[in-house]
PDB file of C-alpha atoms in Angstrom:
ATOM      1  CA  MET F1464       0.000   0.000   0.000  1.00  0.00           C
ATOM      2  CA  SER F1465       1.287   3.487  -0.759  1.00  0.00           C
ATOM      3  CA  ILE F1466       1.215   6.335   1.751  1.00  0.00           C
ATOM      4  CA  LYS F1467      -1.055   8.232  -0.633  1.00  0.00           C
ATOM      5  CA  SER F1468      -3.720   5.536  -0.217  1.00  0.00           C
ATOM      6  CA  LEU F1469      -3.612   5.237   3.605  1.00  0.00           C
ATOM      7  CA  PRO F1470      -7.085   5.171   5.198  1.00  0.00           C
ATOM      8  CA  GLU F1471      -8.177   8.018   7.499  1.00  0.00           C
ATOM      9  CA  ARG F1472      -8.533   5.483  10.305  1.00  0.00           C
ATOM     10  CA  GLY F1473      -7.640   1.830  10.619  1.00  0.00           C
ATOM     11  CA  ARG F1474      -4.739  -0.590  10.361  1.00  0.00           C
ATOM     12  CA  ALA F1475      -2.314  -0.147   7.495  1.00  0.00           C
ATOM     13  CA  SER F1476       1.130  -1.211   6.398  1.00  0.00           C
ATOM     14  CA  CYS F1477       3.382   0.371   3.794  1.00  0.00           C
ATOM     15  CA  ARG F1478       6.901   1.612   3.199  1.00  0.00           C
ATOM     16  CA  GLY F1479       8.687   4.852   2.487  1.00  0.00           C
ATOM     17  CA  TYR F1480      11.727   7.037   3.105  1.00  0.00           C
ATOM     18  CA  VAL F1481      12.293   9.107   6.233  1.00  0.00           C
ATOM     19  CA  SER F1482      12.414  12.732   5.086  1.00  0.00           C
ATOM     20  CA  ALA F1483      12.646  14.390   8.514  1.00  0.00           C
ATOM     21  CA  ILE F1484      12.947  13.589  12.208  1.00  0.00           C
ATOM     22  CA  THR F1485      11.997  15.665  15.240  1.00  0.00           C
ATOM     23  CA  VAL F1486      13.571  15.395  18.655  1.00  0.00           C
ATOM     24  CA  VAL F1487      11.700  17.184  21.457  1.00  0.00           C
ATOM     25  CA  PRO F1488      13.398  19.339  24.105  1.00  0.00           C
ATOM     26  CA  VAL F1489      14.537  17.660  27.324  1.00  0.00           C
ATOM     27  CA  ASN F1490      11.767  19.375  29.323  1.00  0.00           C
ATOM     28  CA  ASP F1491       8.974  17.925  27.122  1.00  0.00           C
ATOM     29  CA  PRO F1492       7.570  14.419  27.528  1.00  0.00           C
ATOM     30  CA  PRO F1493       9.707  11.986  25.488  1.00  0.00           C
ATOM     31  CA  ARG F1494       8.607  11.231  21.941  1.00  0.00           C
ATOM     32  CA  PHE F1495      10.435  10.709  18.656  1.00  0.00           C
ATOM     33  CA  THR F1496       8.810  11.700  15.373  1.00  0.00           C
ATOM     34  CA  ALA F1497       9.735  10.757  11.808  1.00  0.00           C
ATOM     35  CA  VAL F1498       8.035  12.042   8.657  1.00  0.00           C
ATOM     36  CA  VAL F1499       7.992   9.367   5.968  1.00  0.00           C
ATOM     37  CA  GLU F1500       7.426  10.006   2.261  1.00  0.00           C
ATOM     38  CA  ASP F1501       5.976   7.568  -0.208  1.00  0.00           C
ATOM     39  CA  SER F1502       8.654   5.376  -1.804  1.00  0.00           C
ATOM     40  CA  MET F1503       6.398   4.511  -4.748  1.00  0.00           C
ATOM     41  CA  ALA F1504       5.229   8.058  -5.478  1.00  0.00           C
ATOM     42  CA  GLU F1505       4.825   9.458  -8.966  1.00  0.00           C
ATOM     43  CA  TYR F1506       6.546  12.700  -7.897  1.00  0.00           C
ATOM     44  CA  ARG F1507       9.884  11.097  -8.744  1.00  0.00           C
ATOM     45  CA  GLU F1508       8.838  11.388 -12.410  1.00  0.00           C
ATOM     46  CA  ASN F1509       6.830  14.613 -11.941  1.00  0.00           C
ATOM     47  CA  PRO F1510       8.363  16.991  -9.348  1.00  0.00           C
ATOM     48  CA  ALA F1511       5.254  19.224  -9.428  1.00  0.00           C
ATOM     49  CA  THR F1512       3.177  16.489  -7.762  1.00  0.00           C
ATOM     50  CA  ALA F1513       2.692  16.868  -3.995  1.00  0.00           C
ATOM     51  CA  ARG F1514       4.527  14.287  -1.908  1.00  0.00           C
ATOM     52  CA  ALA F1515       2.424  11.921   0.192  1.00  0.00           C
ATOM     53  CA  LYS F1516       3.621  11.882   3.812  1.00  0.00           C
ATOM     54  CA  VAL F1517       2.828  10.110   7.066  1.00  0.00           C
ATOM     55  CA  ARG F1518       4.001  10.941  10.576  1.00  0.00           C
ATOM     56  CA  LEU F1519       5.353   8.097  12.741  1.00  0.00           C
ATOM     57  CA  VAL F1520       5.480   8.848  16.486  1.00  0.00           C
ATOM     58  CA  TRP F1521       7.217   6.725  19.118  1.00  0.00           C
ATOM     59  CA  VAL F1522       5.815   7.834  22.484  1.00  0.00           C
ATOM     60  CA  GLY F1523       8.204   7.507  25.427  1.00  0.00           C
ATOM     61  CA  GLN F1524      11.304   7.428  23.201  1.00  0.00           C
ATOM     62  CA  ARG F1525      13.799  10.239  22.713  1.00  0.00           C
ATOM     63  CA  ARG F1526      15.617   8.285  19.989  1.00  0.00           C
ATOM     64  CA  VAL F1527      14.911   5.221  17.860  1.00  0.00           C
ATOM     65  CA  PRO F1528      18.120   3.478  16.757  1.00  0.00           C
ATOM     66  CA  GLY F1529      18.510   3.298  12.989  1.00  0.00           C
ATOM     67  CA  ILE F1530      15.813   5.858  12.199  1.00  0.00           C
ATOM     68  CA  GLU F1531      17.360   8.887  10.486  1.00  0.00           C
ATOM     69  CA  ALA F1532      16.734  10.978   7.394  1.00  0.00           C
ATOM     70  CA  GLY F1533      17.094   8.898   4.229  1.00  0.00           C
ATOM     71  CA  THR F1534      16.336   5.536   5.855  1.00  0.00           C
ATOM     72  CA  CYS F1535      13.864   3.320   3.995  1.00  0.00           C
ATOM     73  CA  LEU F1536      11.287   1.727   6.319  1.00  0.00           C
ATOM     74  CA  ALA F1537       8.495  -0.794   6.129  1.00  0.00           C
ATOM     75  CA  PHE F1538       5.987   0.007   8.869  1.00  0.00           C
ATOM     76  CA  GLU F1539       2.517  -0.843  10.125  1.00  0.00           C
ATOM     77  CA  GLY F1540       0.081   0.349  12.742  1.00  0.00           C
ATOM     78  CA  MET F1541      -3.195   2.106  13.375  1.00  0.00           C
ATOM     79  CA  VAL F1542      -3.639   5.247  11.292  1.00  0.00           C
ATOM     80  CA  SER F1543      -5.330   8.333  12.686  1.00  0.00           C
ATOM     81  CA  THR F1544      -5.371  11.912  11.452  1.00  0.00           C
ATOM     82  CA  VAL F1545      -3.586  14.456  13.663  1.00  0.00           C
ATOM     83  CA  ASP F1546      -3.364  18.093  12.540  1.00  0.00           C
ATOM     84  CA  GLY F1547      -4.465  17.073   9.042  1.00  0.00           C
ATOM     85  CA  ARG F1548      -1.696  14.494   8.513  1.00  0.00           C
ATOM     86  CA  PRO F1549      -1.962  10.695   8.714  1.00  0.00           C
ATOM     87  CA  THR F1550      -0.199   9.614  11.908  1.00  0.00           C
ATOM     88  CA  ILE F1551       0.769   6.243  13.342  1.00  0.00           C
ATOM     89  CA  PHE F1552       1.706   6.023  17.014  1.00  0.00           C
ATOM     90  CA  ASN F1553       4.261   3.411  18.118  1.00  0.00           C
ATOM     91  CA  PRO F1554       4.428   1.661  14.734  1.00  0.00           C
ATOM     92  CA  ARG F1555       6.019  -1.709  14.130  1.00  0.00           C
ATOM     93  CA  TYR F1556       8.837  -1.140  11.673  1.00  0.00           C
ATOM     94  CA  GLU F1557      11.627  -2.779   9.746  1.00  0.00           C
ATOM     95  CA  ILE F1558      14.621  -0.931   8.350  1.00  0.00           C
ATOM     96  CA  ILE F1559      14.883  -1.780   4.653  1.00  0.00           C
ATOM     97  CA  GLY F1560      17.823   0.435   3.715  1.00  0.00           C
ATOM     98  CA  ARG F1561      20.057   3.104   5.160  1.00  0.00           C
ATOM     99  CA  PRO F1562      21.658   6.176   3.572  1.00  0.00           C
ATOM    100  CA  GLU F1563      24.785   5.262   1.617  1.00  0.00           C
ATOM    101  CA  ALA F1564      27.038   7.492   3.719  1.00  0.00           C
ATOM    102  CA  ASP F1565      26.534   5.068   6.633  1.00  0.00           C
ATOM    103  CA  ALA F1566      27.402   1.974   4.597  1.00  0.00           C
TER     104      ALA F1566
END
């Protein structure tokens, strides 16, 4: 399933590339957020097309080993919409590939 076709609510699994991560300040409750873009998106052929994105949030974690910008992930979990963006809290994930600089 592509990120573009995620349901508004319900269980889903797909894959994509981490485009951004957010680390919260020390004073905030711990959580680690990664924004994942669709790995099968048409925008690679047509840059004018909007990129489909999903937010993955690990509650209680300040860092998730292996998750960094450029990492390809397969993930699954319950989708909900938060601030207009599909969001999955505490997803199951598998690292498919890492940025070449780390290889």
